[in-house]
Amino acid sequence: MQISVQKEPFDLGQIAQEFAAGHRHMGAIVTFTGVVRDSDTDDLDAMEIEHYPGMTERAIAKIATQAASRWDLGDVLVIHRFGRLTPGEQIMMVATAAPHRKDAFEAAEYLMDYLKSRAPFWKKEVTSSGTSWVDAKPEDEDALSRW
Amino acid sequence: MIELLYFAWVRERIGLPKEHIETQASTVAELINELIAKEDRYALAFSDLSAIRVALDQDLIDDFTASLEGVREVAFFPPMTGG
């Protein structure tokens, strides 16, 4: 299990390569990458991401452990950034390795659903007209009920 | 002595990221009521409790009736928006 909460950007290609390498019995590698999306009116200057050092790592480890106990996984990776990010920058990624693709896909979706509303991160949008905290969406909470 | 941590708009409304306080409260709900009675900025931060999430020693709790016995760190924050 590899978990990193970091300010710095990450090299998606390199991390995916390294994660995929050396898994002789893993037939499926799934990766998901989250990117800062500009607003429909192109006015997003930045996304500021705050987190709760200590609890963040602990909450992610708990989510990853739950995924590993639920699906047949060889390995799990989670990277989540914090600080000030601009549109187009990569915010986070998850990767799962499993003998079969169904486990790899489902576990990656489970990780994403839980990271969204159970890992202590908060996003604030910075636009030319000011700043505003991003509200949690009811559907993010609803997404957990399917698991 | 207990450490209180505030994040996101809870931190902004209260005006500080953390503080140490002496409290008589035995549950999270009692602690919130103590804070609300203290100053307006706390009353503002806790005006809608449905928008407040709480972690005790870095574990999320579901219920504000949770006991503070043995707890060193209480964090208050809005619903999380990771991913």
Coordinates of N, CA and C in Angstrom, one line a residue:
Chain A
M1 N 0.8 -1.2 0.0 CA 0.0 0.0 0.0 C 0.9 1.2 0.0
Q2 N 0.6 2.2 -0.9 CA 1.4 3.4 -1.0 C 0.5 4.6 -0.9
I3 N 0.7 5.4 0.1 CA -0.1 6.6 0.3 C 0.8 7.8 0.4
S4 N 0.4 8.9 -0.3 CA 1.2 10.1 -0.2 C 0.2 11.3 -0.2
V5 N 0.4 12.2 0.8 CA -0.3 13.4 0.8 C 0.7 14.5 0.6
Q6 N 0.7 15.2 -0.4 CA 1.8 16.1 -0.8 C 1.4 17.3 -1.5
K7 N 2.3 18.3 -1.4 CA 2.1 19.6 -2.0 C 2.6 19.6 -3.5
E8 N 3.6 18.8 -3.7 CA 4.3 18.8 -5.0 C 3.5 18.1 -6.1
P9 N 3.7 18.4 -7.4 CA 3.0 17.7 -8.4 C 3.6 16.3 -8.5
F10 N 2.9 15.4 -9.2 CA 3.5 14.0 -9.4 C 3.5 13.7 -10.8
D11 N 4.4 12.8 -11.2 CA 4.5 12.4 -12.6 C 3.7 11.1 -12.8
L12 N 2.5 11.4 -13.4 CA 1.5 10.3 -13.6 C 2.1 9.1 -14.3
G13 N 2.8 9.4 -15.4 CA 3.4 8.3 -16.3 C 4.4 7.5 -15.5
Q14 N 5.2 8.1 -14.8 CA 6.3 7.4 -14.0 C 5.7 6.6 -12.9
I15 N 4.7 7.2 -12.2 CA 4.1 6.5 -11.1 C 3.3 5.3 -11.6
A16 N 2.6 5.5 -12.7 CA 1.8 4.3 -13.2 C 2.7 3.2 -13.7
Q17 N 3.9 3.6 -14.3 CA 4.8 2.6 -14.8 C 5.4 1.8 -13.6
E18 N 5.8 2.5 -12.6 CA 6.4 1.9 -11.4 C 5.4 1.0 -10.7
F19 N 4.2 1.5 -10.6 CA 3.2 0.7 -9.9 C 2.9 -0.6 -10.7
A20 N 2.8 -0.5 -12.0 CA 2.5 -1.6 -12.8 C 3.6 -2.7 -12.9
A21 N 4.9 -2.2 -12.7 CA 6.0 -3.1 -12.9 C 6.1 -4.1 -11.8
G22 N 6.5 -5.3 -12.1 CA 6.9 -6.3 -11.1 C 5.7 -7.0 -10.5
H23 N 4.5 -6.9 -11.1 CA 3.3 -7.6 -10.6 C 3.1 -8.8 -11.5
R24 N 3.8 -9.9 -11.2 CA 3.7 -11.0 -12.1 C 2.3 -11.7 -12.1
H25 N 1.6 -11.6 -11.0 CA 0.3 -12.3 -10.9 C -0.9 -11.3 -11.0
M26 N -0.6 -10.1 -11.3 CA -1.7 -9.1 -11.4 C -2.0 -8.9 -12.9
G27 N -3.2 -9.3 -13.3 CA -3.6 -9.2 -14.7 C -4.2 -7.8 -15.0
A28 N -4.5 -7.0 -14.0 CA -5.2 -5.8 -14.2 C -4.6 -4.6 -13.4
I29 N -4.3 -3.5 -14.0 CA -3.9 -2.3 -13.3 C -4.9 -1.2 -13.7
V30 N -5.6 -0.6 -12.8 CA -6.4 0.5 -13.1 C -5.9 1.8 -12.4
T31 N -5.9 2.9 -13.2 CA -5.5 4.2 -12.6 C -6.6 5.2 -12.8
F32 N -6.8 6.0 -11.9 CA -7.7 7.2 -12.0 C -6.9 8.4 -11.6
T33 N -7.1 9.5 -12.4 CA -6.4 10.8 -12.1 C -7.5 11.9 -12.0
G34 N -7.4 12.6 -10.9 CA -8.3 13.8 -10.8 C -7.6 15.1 -11.2
V35 N -8.3 15.9 -11.9 CA -7.6 17.1 -12.5 C -8.5 18.4 -12.1
V36 N -7.8 19.5 -11.8 CA -8.5 20.7 -11.5 C -9.3 21.2 -12.8
R37 N -10.6 21.3 -12.7 CA -11.4 21.6 -13.8 C -11.7 23.1 -13.8
D38 N -11.5 23.8 -14.9 CA -11.9 25.2 -14.9 C -13.4 25.3 -14.9
S39 N -13.9 26.5 -14.6 CA -15.4 26.7 -14.6 C -15.9 26.8 -16.0
D40 N -17.2 26.8 -16.2 CA -17.7 26.9 -17.6 C -17.4 28.2 -18.2
T41 N -17.2 29.2 -17.3 CA -16.9 30.6 -17.9 C -15.4 30.9 -17.8
D42 N -14.6 29.8 -17.6 CA -13.1 30.0 -17.7 C -12.6 31.0 -16.7
D43 N -13.2 31.2 -15.5 CA -12.7 32.2 -14.6 C -12.1 31.7 -13.3
L44 N -11.8 30.4 -13.3 CA -11.2 29.8 -12.1 C -9.6 30.1 -12.2
D45 N -9.2 30.9 -11.2 CA -7.8 31.2 -11.1 C -7.0 30.0 -10.4
A46 N -7.6 29.5 -9.4 CA -6.9 28.5 -8.6 C -7.9 27.7 -7.7
M47 N -7.5 26.5 -7.3 CA -8.2 25.7 -6.4 C -7.2 25.6 -5.2
E48 N -7.7 26.0 -4.0 CA -6.9 25.9 -2.8 C -7.4 24.7 -2.0
I49 N -6.5 23.8 -1.7 CA -6.9 22.6 -1.0 C -6.3 22.5 0.4
E50 N -7.1 22.5 1.4 CA -6.7 22.4 2.8 C -6.9 21.0 3.2
H51 N -6.1 20.5 4.2 CA -6.3 19.2 4.7 C -6.0 19.2 6.2
Y52 N -6.2 18.0 6.8 CA -6.0 17.9 8.3 C -4.8 16.9 8.4
P53 N -3.6 17.5 8.5 CA -2.4 16.6 8.6 C -2.5 15.6 9.7
G54 N -2.2 14.4 9.5 CA -2.3 13.3 10.5 C -3.6 12.5 10.2
M55 N -4.7 13.2 10.3 CA -6.0 12.5 10.1 C -6.1 12.1 8.6
T56 N -5.6 12.9 7.7 CA -5.7 12.7 6.3 C -5.1 11.3 6.0
E57 N -3.8 11.1 6.4 CA -3.1 9.9 6.1 C -3.8 8.7 6.7
R58 N -4.3 8.9 7.9 CA -5.0 7.9 8.7 C -6.3 7.5 8.0
A59 N -7.0 8.5 7.6 CA -8.3 8.2 6.9 C -8.1 7.5 5.6
I60 N -7.1 7.9 4.8 CA -6.8 7.3 3.5 C -6.4 5.8 3.7
A61 N -5.5 5.6 4.7 CA -5.1 4.2 5.0 C -6.3 3.3 5.4
K62 N -7.2 3.9 6.1 CA -8.4 3.1 6.5 C -9.2 2.7 5.3
I63 N -9.4 3.7 4.4 CA -10.2 3.5 3.2 C -9.5 2.4 2.3
A64 N -8.2 2.5 2.2 CA -7.4 1.6 1.4 C -7.5 0.2 2.0
T65 N -7.4 0.1 3.3 CA -7.4 -1.2 4.0 C -8.8 -1.8 3.8
Q66 N -9.8 -1.0 3.8 CA -11.2 -1.6 3.6 C -11.3 -2.1 2.2
A67 N -10.8 -1.4 1.2 CA -10.8 -1.8 -0.2 C -10.1 -3.1 -0.3
A68 N -8.9 -3.2 0.3 CA -8.1 -4.4 0.2 C -8.8 -5.6 0.8
S69 N -9.6 -5.4 1.8 CA -10.3 -6.5 2.5 C -11.5 -7.0 1.7
R70 N -12.0 -6.1 0.9 CA -13.2 -6.3 0.1 C -13.0 -6.9 -1.3
W71 N -11.9 -6.5 -1.9 CA -11.6 -7.0 -3.2 C -10.3 -7.8 -3.2
D72 N -10.1 -8.6 -4.2 CA -8.8 -9.3 -4.3 C -7.8 -8.4 -5.0
L73 N -7.0 -7.7 -4.2 CA -6.0 -6.7 -4.7 C -4.6 -7.1 -4.4
G74 N -3.7 -6.8 -5.3 CA -2.3 -7.0 -5.0 C -1.6 -5.8 -4.4
D75 N -2.2 -4.6 -4.8 CA -1.6 -3.4 -4.3 C -2.5 -2.2 -4.5
V76 N -2.4 -1.2 -3.7 CA -3.2 0.0 -3.8 C -2.3 1.2 -3.7
L77 N -2.5 2.3 -4.5 CA -1.7 3.5 -4.4 C -2.7 4.7 -4.3
V78 N -2.5 5.6 -3.4 CA -3.3 6.9 -3.4 C -2.3 8.0 -3.2
I79 N -2.4 9.0 -4.1 CA -1.7 10.3 -4.0 C -2.7 11.4 -4.0
H80 N -2.6 12.3 -3.0 CA -3.6 13.4 -3.0 C -2.8 14.7 -2.7
R81 N -2.9 15.7 -3.5 CA -2.2 16.9 -3.3 C -3.0 17.9 -2.4
F82 N -2.3 18.9 -1.9 CA -2.9 20.0 -1.2 C -2.2 21.3 -1.6
G83 N -2.7 22.4 -1.1 CA -2.1 23.7 -1.5 C -2.8 24.3 -2.7
R84 N -2.1 25.3 -3.3 CA -2.8 26.0 -4.4 C -2.5 25.4 -5.8
L85 N -3.6 25.0 -6.5 CA -3.5 24.3 -7.7 C -4.2 25.1 -8.8
T86 N -3.7 25.1 -10.0 CA -4.4 25.8 -11.1 C -5.1 24.9 -12.1
P87 N -6.0 25.4 -12.9 CA -6.8 24.5 -13.8 C -5.9 23.7 -14.7
G88 N -6.2 22.4 -14.8 CA -5.4 21.5 -15.6 C -4.4 20.7 -14.8
E89 N -4.1 21.2 -13.6 CA -3.1 20.4 -12.7 C -3.8 19.2 -12.2
Q90 N -3.0 18.1 -12.0 CA -3.5 16.9 -11.4 C -3.6 17.1 -9.9
I91 N -4.7 16.8 -9.3 CA -5.0 16.9 -7.9 C -4.6 15.6 -7.2
M92 N -5.0 14.5 -7.8 CA -4.9 13.2 -7.1 C -4.9 12.0 -8.0
M93 N -4.4 10.9 -7.5 CA -4.6 9.7 -8.3 C -4.8 8.5 -7.4
V94 N -5.5 7.5 -7.9 CA -5.5 6.2 -7.3 C -5.1 5.1 -8.3
A95 N -4.5 4.1 -7.8 CA -4.1 3.0 -8.7 C -4.4 1.7 -7.9
T96 N -4.9 0.7 -8.6 CA -5.2 -0.6 -8.0 C -4.6 -1.7 -8.9
A97 N -4.0 -2.7 -8.3 CA -3.6 -3.9 -9.1 C -4.3 -5.1 -8.5
A98 N -4.8 -5.9 -9.5 CA -5.6 -7.1 -9.1 C -5.4 -8.2 -10.1
P99 N -5.6 -9.4 -9.7 CA -5.5 -10.5 -10.7 C -6.5 -10.3 -11.9
H100 N -7.7 -9.7 -11.5 CA -8.7 -9.6 -12.6 C -9.3 -8.2 -12.6
R101 N -9.7 -7.7 -13.8 CA -10.1 -6.3 -13.9 C -11.3 -5.8 -13.1
K102 N -12.2 -6.8 -12.8 CA -13.4 -6.3 -12.1 C -13.0 -5.8 -10.7
D103 N -12.2 -6.6 -10.0 CA -11.7 -6.1 -8.7 C -10.9 -4.8 -8.8
A104 N -10.1 -4.7 -9.8 CA -9.3 -3.5 -9.9 C -10.2 -2.2 -10.2
F105 N -11.2 -2.4 -11.1 CA -12.1 -1.2 -11.4 C -13.0 -0.9 -10.2
E106 N -13.6 -1.9 -9.6 CA -14.5 -1.6 -8.5 C -13.8 -1.0 -7.3
A107 N -12.6 -1.6 -7.0 CA -11.8 -1.0 -5.8 C -11.4 0.4 -6.1
A108 N -11.1 0.7 -7.3 CA -10.7 2.1 -7.6 C -11.9 3.0 -7.5
E109 N -13.1 2.6 -7.9 CA -14.3 3.4 -7.7 C -14.6 3.6 -6.2
Y110 N -14.5 2.5 -5.5 CA -14.7 2.6 -4.0 C -13.8 3.6 -3.4
L111 N -12.5 3.5 -3.7 CA -11.5 4.5 -3.2 C -11.9 5.9 -3.5
M112 N -12.3 6.1 -4.7 CA -12.7 7.5 -5.2 C -13.9 8.0 -4.4
D113 N -14.9 7.1 -4.3 CA -16.1 7.5 -3.6 C -15.9 7.9 -2.1
Y114 N -15.0 7.1 -1.5 CA -14.7 7.4 -0.1 C -13.8 8.5 0.1
L115 N -12.8 8.7 -0.8 CA -11.9 9.8 -0.7 C -12.6 11.1 -0.8
K116 N -13.6 11.1 -1.6 CA -14.4 12.3 -1.9 C -15.1 12.9 -0.6
S117 N -15.6 12.0 0.2 CA -16.4 12.5 1.4 C -15.9 12.0 2.7
R118 N -14.9 11.2 2.8 CA -14.4 10.7 4.1 C -12.9 11.0 4.3
A119 N -12.3 11.6 3.4 CA -10.9 12.0 3.7 C -10.9 13.5 3.9
P120 N -10.3 14.0 5.0 CA -10.4 15.4 5.4 C -9.7 16.4 4.5
F121 N -10.3 16.7 3.3 CA -9.8 17.7 2.4 C -10.9 18.7 2.2
W122 N -10.6 19.9 2.0 CA -11.6 21.0 1.7 C -11.1 21.8 0.5
K123 N -11.9 22.0 -0.5 CA -11.5 22.8 -1.7 C -12.1 24.2 -1.6
K124 N -11.3 25.2 -2.0 CA -11.8 26.5 -2.1 C -11.4 27.0 -3.5
E125 N -12.5 27.6 -4.2 CA -12.3 28.1 -5.5 C -11.9 29.6 -5.4
V126 N -10.9 29.9 -6.2 CA -10.4 31.3 -6.3 C -10.7 31.8 -7.7
T127 N -11.6 32.8 -7.8 CA -11.9 33.4 -9.1 C -11.7 34.9 -9.0
S128 N -11.8 35.6 -10.2 CA -11.5 37.0 -10.2 C -12.6 37.8 -9.3
S129 N -13.7 37.1 -9.1 CA -14.8 37.8 -8.3 C -14.7 37.4 -6.8
G130 N -13.7 36.6 -6.4 CA -13.6 36.3 -5.0 C -13.3 34.8 -4.8
T131 N -13.5 34.4 -3.5 CA -13.2 33.0 -3.2 C -14.5 32.4 -2.6
S132 N -14.6 31.1 -2.8 CA -15.8 30.4 -2.2 C -15.4 28.9 -1.9
W133 N -15.8 28.4 -0.8 CA -15.6 27.0 -0.4 C -16.5 26.2 -1.3
V134 N -16.0 25.0 -1.8 CA -16.8 24.1 -2.6 C -17.7 23.3 -1.6
D135 N -19.0 23.3 -1.9 CA -19.9 22.5 -1.0 C -19.9 21.1 -1.4
A136 N -20.0 20.2 -0.3 CA -20.1 18.8 -0.6 C -21.5 18.6 -1.3
K137 N -21.5 17.7 -2.3 CA -22.8 17.4 -3.0 C -23.5 16.2 -2.3
P138 N -24.9 16.3 -2.3 CA -25.6 15.2 -1.7 C -25.3 13.9 -2.4
E139 N -25.1 14.0 -3.7 CA -24.8 12.7 -4.5 C -23.5 12.1 -4.1
D140 N -22.6 12.9 -3.6 CA -21.3 12.3 -3.1 C -21.6 11.4 -1.9
E141 N -22.4 11.8 -1.0 CA -22.8 11.1 0.1 C -23.6 9.8 -0.3
D142 N -24.5 10.0 -1.3 CA -25.4 8.9 -1.8 C -24.5 7.8 -2.4
A143 N -23.4 8.3 -3.0 CA -22.5 7.3 -3.7 C -22.0 6.2 -2.7
L144 N -21.9 6.6 -1.5 CA -21.4 5.6 -0.5 C -22.4 4.5 -0.2
S145 N -23.7 4.8 -0.4 CA -24.7 3.8 0.0 C -24.6 2.5 -1.0
R146 N -24.1 2.7 -2.1 CA -24.0 1.5 -3.0 C -23.0 0.5 -2.6
W147 N -22.1 0.9 -1.8 CA -21.1 -0.1 -1.3 C -21.6 -0.7 0.0
Chain B
M1 N -7.3 20.1 29.9 CA -6.9 20.8 28.7 C -7.1 20.0 27.5
I2 N -7.8 20.6 26.5 CA -8.1 19.8 25.3 C -7.7 20.7 24.1
E3 N -7.3 20.1 23.0 CA -6.9 20.9 21.8 C -8.1 20.9 20.8
L4 N -8.4 22.1 20.4 CA -9.5 22.2 19.4 C -8.9 22.6 18.1
L5 N -9.3 22.0 17.0 CA -8.8 22.3 15.7 C -9.9 22.7 14.8
Y6 N -9.7 23.7 13.9 CA -10.8 24.1 13.0 C -10.3 24.2 11.6
F7 N -11.1 23.7 10.7 CA -10.7 23.7 9.3 C -11.7 24.4 8.4
A8 N -11.2 24.8 7.2 CA -12.0 25.4 6.1 C -12.9 26.6 6.7
W9 N -14.2 26.7 6.3 CA -14.9 27.9 6.8 C -15.1 27.9 8.3
V10 N -15.0 26.8 8.9 CA -15.2 26.8 10.4 C -14.0 27.6 11.0
R11 N -12.8 27.3 10.4 CA -11.6 28.1 10.8 C -11.7 29.6 10.5
E12 N -12.2 29.9 9.3 CA -12.4 31.3 9.0 C -13.3 32.0 9.9
R13 N -14.5 31.4 10.2 CA -15.5 32.1 11.0 C -15.0 32.3 12.4
I14 N -14.3 31.3 13.0 CA -13.8 31.4 14.3 C -12.5 32.3 14.4
G15 N -11.8 32.3 13.3 CA -10.7 33.2 13.2 C -9.3 32.6 13.7
L16 N -9.3 31.3 14.0 CA -8.0 30.7 14.3 C -8.1 29.2 13.9
P17 N -6.9 28.6 13.7 CA -6.8 27.3 13.3 C -6.9 26.3 14.4
K18 N -6.4 26.7 15.6 CA -6.4 25.8 16.8 C -6.3 26.6 18.1
E19 N -6.7 26.0 19.1 CA -6.6 26.6 20.5 C -6.7 25.5 21.5
H20 N -6.1 25.8 22.7 CA -6.2 24.9 23.8 C -7.2 25.5 24.8
I21 N -8.1 24.7 25.3 CA -9.1 25.3 26.2 C -9.3 24.3 27.4
E22 N -9.8 24.9 28.5 CA -10.2 24.1 29.6 C -11.7 24.0 29.4
T23 N -12.3 22.8 29.6 CA -13.7 22.6 29.4 C -14.3 21.7 30.5
Q24 N -15.5 21.9 30.8 CA -16.3 21.0 31.7 C -17.1 20.1 30.9
A25 N -17.2 20.2 29.6 CA -18.1 19.4 28.8 C -17.7 18.0 28.8
S26 N -18.7 17.1 28.8 CA -18.4 15.7 28.8 C -18.8 15.0 27.5
T27 N -19.5 15.8 26.6 CA -19.8 15.3 25.3 C -19.5 16.4 24.3
V28 N -19.5 16.0 23.0 CA -19.2 16.9 21.9 C -20.3 18.0 21.9
A29 N -21.6 17.6 22.1 CA -22.7 18.5 22.1 C -22.5 19.6 23.2
E30 N -22.1 19.2 24.4 CA -21.9 20.1 25.5 C -20.8 21.1 25.1
L31 N -19.7 20.6 24.5 CA -18.6 21.4 24.1 C -19.0 22.5 23.1
I32 N -19.8 22.1 22.1 CA -20.3 23.0 21.2 C -21.1 24.1 21.8
N33 N -22.0 23.7 22.8 CA -22.8 24.7 23.5 C -22.0 25.7 24.3
E34 N -20.9 25.1 24.9 CA -20.0 26.0 25.7 C -19.3 27.0 24.7
L35 N -18.9 26.6 23.6 CA -18.3 27.5 22.6 C -19.2 28.5 22.1
I36 N -20.5 28.1 21.8 CA -21.5 29.0 21.3 C -21.7 30.1 22.3
A37 N -21.8 29.8 23.6 CA -22.1 30.7 24.6 C -20.9 31.7 24.9
K38 N -19.7 31.3 24.4 CA -18.5 32.1 24.6 C -18.5 33.4 23.9
E39 N -18.7 33.3 22.5 CA -18.5 34.5 21.7 C -19.3 34.3 20.4
D40 N -19.7 35.5 19.8 CA -20.5 35.4 18.6 C -19.8 34.6 17.4
R41 N -18.5 34.8 17.3 CA -17.9 34.1 16.2 C -18.0 32.6 16.3
Y42 N -18.1 32.0 17.5 CA -18.4 30.6 17.6 C -19.8 30.3 17.3
A43 N -20.7 31.2 17.7 CA -22.2 31.0 17.4 C -22.4 31.0 15.9
L44 N -21.6 31.9 15.2 CA -21.7 31.9 13.8 C -21.2 30.6 13.1
A45 N -20.1 30.2 13.6 CA -19.5 28.9 13.0 C -20.4 27.7 13.3
F46 N -21.1 27.7 14.4 CA -21.9 26.5 14.8 C -23.4 26.8 14.6
S47 N -23.8 27.8 13.7 CA -25.2 28.1 13.6 C -26.0 27.0 12.9
D48 N -25.3 26.3 12.0 CA -26.0 25.2 11.3 C -25.2 23.9 11.6
L49 N -25.7 23.1 12.6 CA -24.9 21.9 13.0 C -25.0 20.8 12.0
S50 N -26.0 20.9 11.1 CA -26.0 19.8 10.0 C -24.8 20.0 9.1
A51 N -24.2 21.1 9.1 CA -23.0 21.3 8.2 C -21.7 21.2 9.0
I52 N -21.8 20.6 10.2 CA -20.5 20.5 11.0 C -20.2 19.0 11.1
R53 N -19.0 18.6 10.8 CA -18.4 17.3 11.1 C -17.4 17.4 12.2
V54 N -17.3 16.3 12.9 CA -16.4 16.3 14.1 C -15.5 15.0 14.1
A55 N -14.2 15.2 14.4 CA -13.3 14.1 14.6 C -12.7 14.2 16.0
L56 N -12.7 13.1 16.7 CA -12.1 13.0 18.0 C -10.8 12.2 17.9
D57 N -9.7 12.8 18.3 CA -8.4 12.2 18.1 C -8.3 11.6 16.7
Q58 N -8.7 12.4 15.7 CA -8.5 12.1 14.3 C -9.4 10.9 13.7
D59 N -10.5 10.6 14.5 CA -11.5 9.6 14.0 C -12.8 10.3 13.9
L60 N -13.4 10.2 12.7 CA -14.7 10.9 12.5 C -15.8 10.2 13.4
I61 N -16.6 11.0 14.0 CA -17.7 10.5 14.7 C -19.1 10.8 14.0
D62 N -20.1 10.0 14.3 CA -21.4 10.1 13.7 C -22.4 10.9 14.5
D63 N -22.1 11.0 15.8 CA -23.1 11.4 16.7 C -22.5 12.4 17.8
F64 N -23.1 13.6 17.9 CA -22.6 14.6 18.8 C -22.7 14.2 20.3
T65 N -23.4 13.1 20.6 CA -23.5 12.7 22.0 C -22.2 12.0 22.4
A66 N -21.3 11.8 21.5 CA -20.0 11.1 21.7 C -19.3 11.7 23.0
S67 N -18.7 10.8 23.8 CA -18.1 11.3 25.0 C -16.7 11.9 24.7
L68 N -16.3 12.8 25.5 CA -15.0 13.5 25.4 C -14.0 12.8 26.4
E69 N -14.4 11.8 27.1 CA -13.5 11.2 28.1 C -12.2 10.7 27.4
G70 N -11.1 11.1 27.9 CA -9.8 10.7 27.4 C -9.4 11.3 26.0
V71 N -10.2 12.1 25.5 CA -10.0 12.7 24.2 C -9.0 13.9 24.3
R72 N -8.0 14.0 23.4 CA -7.0 15.0 23.5 C -7.2 16.1 22.4
E73 N -7.8 15.6 21.3 CA -7.9 16.5 20.1 C -9.3 16.4 19.5
V74 N -10.0 17.6 19.4 CA -11.3 17.6 18.8 C -11.2 18.5 17.6
A75 N -11.6 18.0 16.4 CA -11.6 18.9 15.2 C -13.0 19.1 14.7
F76 N -13.3 20.3 14.3 CA -14.5 20.7 13.7 C -14.3 21.2 12.3
F77 N -15.1 20.7 11.4 CA -15.0 21.1 10.0 C -16.2 20.9 9.2
P78 N -16.3 21.5 8.0 CA -17.5 21.2 7.1 C -17.4 19.9 6.5
P79 N -18.5 19.4 5.8 CA -18.4 18.2 5.0 C -17.2 18.2 4.1
M80 N -16.5 17.1 4.0 CA -15.2 17.0 3.3 C -15.5 17.0 1.7
T81 N -14.5 17.6 1.0 CA -14.6 17.6 -0.4 C -13.3 17.2 -1.1
G82 N -12.9 16.0 -0.8 CA -11.7 15.5 -1.4 C -11.9 15.0 -2.8
G83 N -10.9 14.3 -3.4 CA -11.0 13.6 -4.7 C -10.7 14.6 -5.8

